[in-house]
mmCIF file of C-alpha atoms in Angstrom:
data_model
loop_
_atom_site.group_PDB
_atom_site.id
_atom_site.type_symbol
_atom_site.label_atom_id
_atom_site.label_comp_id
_atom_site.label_asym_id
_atom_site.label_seq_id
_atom_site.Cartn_x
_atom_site.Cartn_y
_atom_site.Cartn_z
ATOM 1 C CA UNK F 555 10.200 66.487 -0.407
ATOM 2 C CA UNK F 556 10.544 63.563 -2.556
ATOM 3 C CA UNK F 557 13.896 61.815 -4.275
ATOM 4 C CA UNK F 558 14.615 63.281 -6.638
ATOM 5 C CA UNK F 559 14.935 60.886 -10.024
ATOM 6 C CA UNK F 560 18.496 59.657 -10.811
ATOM 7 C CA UNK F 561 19.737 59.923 -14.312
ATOM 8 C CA UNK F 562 20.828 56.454 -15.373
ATOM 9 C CA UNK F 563 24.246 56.596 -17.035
ATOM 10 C CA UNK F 564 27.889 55.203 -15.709
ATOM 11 C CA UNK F 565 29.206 56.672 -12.298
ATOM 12 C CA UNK F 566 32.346 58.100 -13.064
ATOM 13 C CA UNK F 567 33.878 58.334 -9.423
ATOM 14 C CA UNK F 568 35.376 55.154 -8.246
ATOM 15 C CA UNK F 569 34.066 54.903 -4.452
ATOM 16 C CA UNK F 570 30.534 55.993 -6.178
ATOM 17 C CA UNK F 571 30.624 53.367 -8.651
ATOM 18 C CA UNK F 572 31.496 50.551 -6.407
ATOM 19 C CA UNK F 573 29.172 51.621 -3.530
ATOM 20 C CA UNK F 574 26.096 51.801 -5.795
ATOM 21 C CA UNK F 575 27.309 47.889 -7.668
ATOM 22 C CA UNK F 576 27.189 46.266 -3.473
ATOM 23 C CA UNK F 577 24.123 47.775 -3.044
ATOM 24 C CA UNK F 578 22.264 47.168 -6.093
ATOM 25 C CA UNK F 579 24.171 43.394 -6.115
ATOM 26 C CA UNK F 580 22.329 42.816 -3.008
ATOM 27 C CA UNK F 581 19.016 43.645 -3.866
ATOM 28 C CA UNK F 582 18.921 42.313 -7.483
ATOM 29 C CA UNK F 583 19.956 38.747 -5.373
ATOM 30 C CA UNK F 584 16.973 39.133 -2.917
ATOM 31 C CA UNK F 585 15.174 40.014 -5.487
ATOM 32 C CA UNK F 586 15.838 37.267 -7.130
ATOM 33 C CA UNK F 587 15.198 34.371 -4.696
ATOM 34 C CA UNK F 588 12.029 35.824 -3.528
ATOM 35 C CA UNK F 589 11.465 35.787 -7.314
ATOM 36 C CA UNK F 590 12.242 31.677 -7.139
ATOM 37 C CA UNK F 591 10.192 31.533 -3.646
ATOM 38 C CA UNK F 592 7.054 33.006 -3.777
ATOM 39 C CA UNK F 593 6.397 32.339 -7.859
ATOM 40 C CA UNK F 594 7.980 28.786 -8.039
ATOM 41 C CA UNK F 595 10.359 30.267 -10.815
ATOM 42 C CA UNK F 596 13.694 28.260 -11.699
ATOM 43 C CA UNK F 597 15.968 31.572 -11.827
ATOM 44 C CA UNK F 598 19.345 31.975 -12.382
ATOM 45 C CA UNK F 599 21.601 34.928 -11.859
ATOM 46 C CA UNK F 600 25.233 35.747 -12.787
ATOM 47 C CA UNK F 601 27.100 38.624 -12.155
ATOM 48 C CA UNK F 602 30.655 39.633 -13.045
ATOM 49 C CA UNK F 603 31.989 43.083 -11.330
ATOM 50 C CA UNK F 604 34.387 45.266 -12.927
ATOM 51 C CA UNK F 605 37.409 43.002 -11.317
ATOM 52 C CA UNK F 606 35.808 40.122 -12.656
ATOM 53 C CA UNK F 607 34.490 38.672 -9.499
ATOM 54 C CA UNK F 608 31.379 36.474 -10.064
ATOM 55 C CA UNK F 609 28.390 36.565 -8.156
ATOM 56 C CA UNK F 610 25.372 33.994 -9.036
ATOM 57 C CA UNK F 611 22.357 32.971 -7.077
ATOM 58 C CA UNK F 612 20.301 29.622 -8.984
ATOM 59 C CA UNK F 613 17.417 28.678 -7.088
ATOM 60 C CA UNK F 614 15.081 25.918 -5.389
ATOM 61 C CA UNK F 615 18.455 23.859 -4.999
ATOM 62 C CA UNK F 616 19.640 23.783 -8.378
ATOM 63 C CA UNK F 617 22.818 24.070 -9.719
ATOM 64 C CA UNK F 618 23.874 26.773 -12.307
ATOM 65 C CA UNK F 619 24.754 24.495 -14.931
ATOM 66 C CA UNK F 620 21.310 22.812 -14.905
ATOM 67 C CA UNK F 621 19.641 26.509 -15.259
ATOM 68 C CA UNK F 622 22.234 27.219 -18.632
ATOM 69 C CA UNK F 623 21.750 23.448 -20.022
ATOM 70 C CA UNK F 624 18.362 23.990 -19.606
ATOM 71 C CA UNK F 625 18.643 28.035 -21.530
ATOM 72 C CA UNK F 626 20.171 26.351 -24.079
ATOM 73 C CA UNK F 627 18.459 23.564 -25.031
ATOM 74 C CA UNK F 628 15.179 25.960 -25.103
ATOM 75 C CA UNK F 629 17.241 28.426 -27.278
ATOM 76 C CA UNK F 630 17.882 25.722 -29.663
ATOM 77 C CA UNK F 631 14.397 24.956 -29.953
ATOM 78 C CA UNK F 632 13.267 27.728 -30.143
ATOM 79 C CA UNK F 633 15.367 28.386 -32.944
ATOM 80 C CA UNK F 634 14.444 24.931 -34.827
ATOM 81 C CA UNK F 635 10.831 25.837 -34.587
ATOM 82 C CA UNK F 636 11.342 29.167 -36.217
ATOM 83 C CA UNK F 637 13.189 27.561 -39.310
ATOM 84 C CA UNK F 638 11.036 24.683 -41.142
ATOM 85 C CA UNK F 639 14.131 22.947 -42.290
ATOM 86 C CA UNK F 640 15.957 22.650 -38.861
ATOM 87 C CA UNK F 641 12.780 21.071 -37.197
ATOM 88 C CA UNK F 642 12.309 18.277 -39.802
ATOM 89 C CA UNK F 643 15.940 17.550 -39.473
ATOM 90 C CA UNK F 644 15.484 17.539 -35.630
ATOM 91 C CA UNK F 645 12.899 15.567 -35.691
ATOM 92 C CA UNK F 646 14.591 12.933 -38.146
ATOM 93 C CA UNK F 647 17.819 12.776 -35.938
ATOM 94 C CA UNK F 648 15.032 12.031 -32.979
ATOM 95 C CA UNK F 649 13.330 9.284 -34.759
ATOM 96 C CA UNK F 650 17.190 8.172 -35.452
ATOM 97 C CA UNK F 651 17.899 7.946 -31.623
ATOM 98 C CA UNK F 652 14.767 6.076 -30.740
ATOM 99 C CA UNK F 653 15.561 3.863 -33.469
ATOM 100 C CA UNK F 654 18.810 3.291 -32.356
ATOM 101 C CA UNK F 655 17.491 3.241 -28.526
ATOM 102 C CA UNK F 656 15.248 0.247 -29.290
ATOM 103 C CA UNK F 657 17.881 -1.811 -30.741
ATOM 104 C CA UNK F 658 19.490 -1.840 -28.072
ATOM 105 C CA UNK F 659 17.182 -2.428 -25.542
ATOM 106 C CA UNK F 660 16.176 -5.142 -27.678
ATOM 107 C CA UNK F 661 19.836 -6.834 -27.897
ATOM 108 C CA UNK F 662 20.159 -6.373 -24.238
ATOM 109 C CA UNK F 663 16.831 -8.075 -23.544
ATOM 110 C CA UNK F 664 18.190 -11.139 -26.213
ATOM 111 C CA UNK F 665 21.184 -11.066 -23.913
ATOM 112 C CA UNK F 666 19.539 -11.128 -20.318
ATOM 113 C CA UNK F 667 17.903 -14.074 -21.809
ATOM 114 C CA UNK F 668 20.734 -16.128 -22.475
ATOM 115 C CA UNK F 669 20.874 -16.183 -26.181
ATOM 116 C CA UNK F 670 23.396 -14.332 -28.854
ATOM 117 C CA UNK F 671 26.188 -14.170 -26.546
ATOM 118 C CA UNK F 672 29.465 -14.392 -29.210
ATOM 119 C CA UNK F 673 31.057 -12.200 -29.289
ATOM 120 C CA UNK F 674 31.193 -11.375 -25.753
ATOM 121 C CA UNK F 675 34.526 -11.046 -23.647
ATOM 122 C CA UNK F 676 34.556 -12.447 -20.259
ATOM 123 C CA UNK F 677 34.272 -9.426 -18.212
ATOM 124 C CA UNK F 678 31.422 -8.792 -20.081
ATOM 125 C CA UNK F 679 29.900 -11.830 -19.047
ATOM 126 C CA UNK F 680 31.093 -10.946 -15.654
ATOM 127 C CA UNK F 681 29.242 -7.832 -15.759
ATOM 128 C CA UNK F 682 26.151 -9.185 -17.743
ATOM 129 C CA UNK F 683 26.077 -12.348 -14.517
ATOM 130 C CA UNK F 684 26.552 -9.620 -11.965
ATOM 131 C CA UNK F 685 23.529 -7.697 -13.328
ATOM 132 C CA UNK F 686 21.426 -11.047 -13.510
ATOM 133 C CA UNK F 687 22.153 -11.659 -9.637
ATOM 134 C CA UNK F 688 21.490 -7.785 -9.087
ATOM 135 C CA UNK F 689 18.181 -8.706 -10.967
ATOM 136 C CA UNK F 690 17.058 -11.752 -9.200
ATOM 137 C CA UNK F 691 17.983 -10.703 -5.759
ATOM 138 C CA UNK F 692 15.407 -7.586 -6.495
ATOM 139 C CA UNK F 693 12.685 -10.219 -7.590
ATOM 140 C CA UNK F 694 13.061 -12.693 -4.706
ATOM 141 C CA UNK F 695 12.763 -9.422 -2.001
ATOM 142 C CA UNK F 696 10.082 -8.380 -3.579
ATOM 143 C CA UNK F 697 8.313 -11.906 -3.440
ATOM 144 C CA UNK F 698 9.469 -12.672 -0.198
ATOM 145 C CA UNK F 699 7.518 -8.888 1.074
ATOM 146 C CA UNK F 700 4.760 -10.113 -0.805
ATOM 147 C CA UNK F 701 4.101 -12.971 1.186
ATOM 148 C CA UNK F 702 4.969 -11.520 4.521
ATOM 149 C CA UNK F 703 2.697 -9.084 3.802
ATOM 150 C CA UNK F 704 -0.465 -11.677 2.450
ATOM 151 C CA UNK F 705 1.149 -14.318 5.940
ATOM 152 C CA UNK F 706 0.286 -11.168 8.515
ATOM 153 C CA UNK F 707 -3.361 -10.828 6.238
ATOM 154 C CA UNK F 708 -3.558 -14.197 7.370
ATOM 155 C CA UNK F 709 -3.008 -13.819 11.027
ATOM 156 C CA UNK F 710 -5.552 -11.065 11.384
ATOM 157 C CA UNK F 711 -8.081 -12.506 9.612
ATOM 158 C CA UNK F 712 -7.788 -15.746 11.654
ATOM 159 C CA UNK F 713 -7.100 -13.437 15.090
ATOM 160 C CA UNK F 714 -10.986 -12.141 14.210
ATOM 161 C CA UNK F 715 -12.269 -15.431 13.976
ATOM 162 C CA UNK F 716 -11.475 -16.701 16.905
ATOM 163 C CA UNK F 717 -13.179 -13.609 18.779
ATOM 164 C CA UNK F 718 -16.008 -14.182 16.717
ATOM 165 C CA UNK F 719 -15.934 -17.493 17.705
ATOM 166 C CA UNK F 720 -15.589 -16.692 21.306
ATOM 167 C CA UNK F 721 -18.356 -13.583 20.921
ATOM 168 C CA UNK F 722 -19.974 -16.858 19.946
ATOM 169 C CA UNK F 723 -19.594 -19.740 22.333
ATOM 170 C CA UNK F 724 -20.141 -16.937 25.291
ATOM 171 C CA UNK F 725 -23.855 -16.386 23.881
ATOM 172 C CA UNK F 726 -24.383 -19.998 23.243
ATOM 173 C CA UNK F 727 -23.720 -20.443 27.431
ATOM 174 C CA UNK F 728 -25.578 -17.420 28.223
ATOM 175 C CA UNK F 729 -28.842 -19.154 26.004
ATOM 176 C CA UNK F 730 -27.957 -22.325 27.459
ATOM 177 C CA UNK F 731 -28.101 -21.245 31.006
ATOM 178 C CA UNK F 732 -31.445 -19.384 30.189
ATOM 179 C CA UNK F 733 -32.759 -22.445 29.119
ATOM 180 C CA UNK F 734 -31.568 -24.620 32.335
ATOM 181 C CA UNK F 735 -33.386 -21.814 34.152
ATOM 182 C CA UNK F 736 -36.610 -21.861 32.217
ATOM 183 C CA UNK F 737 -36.699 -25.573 32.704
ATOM 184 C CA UNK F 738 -36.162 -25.251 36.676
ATOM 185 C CA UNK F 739 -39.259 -22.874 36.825
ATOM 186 C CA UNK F 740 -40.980 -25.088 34.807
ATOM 187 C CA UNK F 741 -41.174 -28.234 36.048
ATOM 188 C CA UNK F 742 -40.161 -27.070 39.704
ATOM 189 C CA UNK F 743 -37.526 -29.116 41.709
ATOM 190 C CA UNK F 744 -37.605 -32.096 39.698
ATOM 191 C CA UNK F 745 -33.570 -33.313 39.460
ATOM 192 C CA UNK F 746 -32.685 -31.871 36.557
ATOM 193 C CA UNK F 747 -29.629 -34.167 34.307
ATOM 194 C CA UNK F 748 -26.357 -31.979 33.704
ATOM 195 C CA UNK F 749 -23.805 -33.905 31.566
ATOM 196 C CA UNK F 750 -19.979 -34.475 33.116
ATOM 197 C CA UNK F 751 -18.783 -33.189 29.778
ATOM 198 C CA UNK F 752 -19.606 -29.226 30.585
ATOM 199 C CA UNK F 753 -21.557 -28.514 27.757
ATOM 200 C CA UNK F 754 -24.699 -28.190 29.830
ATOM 201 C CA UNK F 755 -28.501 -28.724 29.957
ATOM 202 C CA UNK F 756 -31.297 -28.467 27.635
ATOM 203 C CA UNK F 757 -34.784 -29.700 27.945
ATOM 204 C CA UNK F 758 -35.853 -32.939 26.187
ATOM 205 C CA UNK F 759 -32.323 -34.171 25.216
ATOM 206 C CA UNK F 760 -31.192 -31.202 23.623
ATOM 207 C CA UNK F 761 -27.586 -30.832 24.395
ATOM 208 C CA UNK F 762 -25.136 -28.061 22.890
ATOM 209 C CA UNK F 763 -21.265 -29.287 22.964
ATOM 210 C CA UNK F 764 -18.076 -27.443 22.726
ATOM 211 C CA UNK F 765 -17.837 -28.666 19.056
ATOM 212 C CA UNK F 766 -20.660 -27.976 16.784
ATOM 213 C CA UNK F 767 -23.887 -27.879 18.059
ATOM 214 C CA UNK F 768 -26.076 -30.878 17.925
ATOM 215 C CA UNK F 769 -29.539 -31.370 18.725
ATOM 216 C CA UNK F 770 -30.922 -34.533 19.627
ATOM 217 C CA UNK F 771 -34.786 -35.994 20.314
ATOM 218 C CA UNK F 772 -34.647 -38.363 22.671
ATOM 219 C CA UNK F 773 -37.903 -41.204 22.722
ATOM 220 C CA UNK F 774 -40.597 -40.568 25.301
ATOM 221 C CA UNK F 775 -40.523 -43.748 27.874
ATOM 222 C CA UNK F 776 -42.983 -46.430 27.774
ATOM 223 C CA UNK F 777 -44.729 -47.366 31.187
ATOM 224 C CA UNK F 778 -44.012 -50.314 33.068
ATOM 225 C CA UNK F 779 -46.122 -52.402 34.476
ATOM 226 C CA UNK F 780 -49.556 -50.978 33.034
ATOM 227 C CA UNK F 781 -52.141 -53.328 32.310
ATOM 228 C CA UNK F 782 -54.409 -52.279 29.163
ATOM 229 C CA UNK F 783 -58.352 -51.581 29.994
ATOM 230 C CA UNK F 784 -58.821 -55.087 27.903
ATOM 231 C CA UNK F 785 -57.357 -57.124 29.905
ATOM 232 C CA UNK F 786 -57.846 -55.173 33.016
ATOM 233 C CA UNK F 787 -62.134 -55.932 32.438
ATOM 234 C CA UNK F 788 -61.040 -59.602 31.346
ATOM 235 C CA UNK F 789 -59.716 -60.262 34.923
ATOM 236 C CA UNK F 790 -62.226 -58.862 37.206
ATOM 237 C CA UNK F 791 -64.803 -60.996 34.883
ATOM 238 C CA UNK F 792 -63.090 -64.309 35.609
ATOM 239 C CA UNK F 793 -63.101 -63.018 39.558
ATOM 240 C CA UNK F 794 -66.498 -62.579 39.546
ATOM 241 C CA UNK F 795 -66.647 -66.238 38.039
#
């Protein structure tokens, strides 16, 4: 059989009464934060027993007081918004406040720059050099993480480079040697000229340094000692003479 339904009115016996308040105290609380859990609901609960004990559960971390600040202010509103008058007044008393807000940013900013300082006492020149120091110290970490930051940019960039530069020089020798070898098989064993300097050998006084690559023509020799057909013919006529 099922429960039966129970009449809701106040328990009269004592034990009853208190029994029923713990139980139901416990589950309205669970209740409550699985409420604030699984729905992302700010809830707040208070509870006063008959002795005047308080129970109160406020949830996701916040305190009671924010939860009734909170009630209130959305009470009040609510309560401009349904009376015309009370709005444009609210909203004239917020206009006031920004008003007033600005000024004083604005004679703050008039202060932080040196100017319109009469008027002031000495610890509140103290106070106004202490937030200046505050101030600068801020700017000059900020710079100085700035250029760490854009120094180490540096580094890298300069760190790829140089194994560019060495990716490189290592294919420069590998077409270098190539080219020593092509020339060997070539022209066969002729002695073949490999500079002291390291750079190696090309073919018809092309050279490749460790510095930028140059390439240089070198001029073909003249023969020695080679008498042209003219004068060649001249002589064996005078012999024949």
């Amino acid at each position: 059989m099922g429960r039966g339904k129970i009449v809701i009115e106040r328990i009269d016996n004592t034990t009853s009464r208190q029994v029923t308040f713990s139980k139901r105290r416990s589950g309205l609380l669970k209740k409550a934060k699985e409420l604030s859990i699984l729905c992302d609901a700010e809830v707040g609960l208070i509870i006063f027993s008959t002795t005047g004990k308080l129970y109160e559960f406020s949830g996701d971390n916040r305190s009671m007081k924010s939860i009734i600040d909170r009630y209130t202010k959305a009470k009040e509103e609510h309560h401009k918004l349904l009376n015309p008058g009370s709005e444009i007044m609210f909203w004239k008393m917020e206009a006031a406040n920004l008003r007033q807000q600005l000024l004083d940013l604005q004679e703050n900013h008039r202060k932080l720059m040196g100017e319109e300082l009469c008027g002031m006492s000495v610890d509140d020149l103290q106070r106004l050099e202490n937030q200046l120091e505050t101030s600068l110290r801020g700017v000059r970490m900020k710079k100085e993480q700035i250029l760490t930051e854009e120094i180490q940019e540096l580094k890298r960039k300069g760190n790829l480079m140089h194994q560019e530069n060495v990716e490189l020089y290592k294919k420069v020798k590998f077409i270098e040697e190539e080219n020593t070898e092509l020339y060997r098989k070539a022209y066969g064993s002729r002695e073949i000229f490999v500079p002291n300097n390291g750079s190696g050998f090309l073919p018809f006084g092309l050279t490749i340094n460790d510095g930028p690559i140059q390439l240089q023509l070198s001029q073909p020799a003249q023969p020695h000692n080679i008498e042209t057909p003219t004068r060649t013919t001249e002589s064996r006529y005078k012999n024949r003479k």
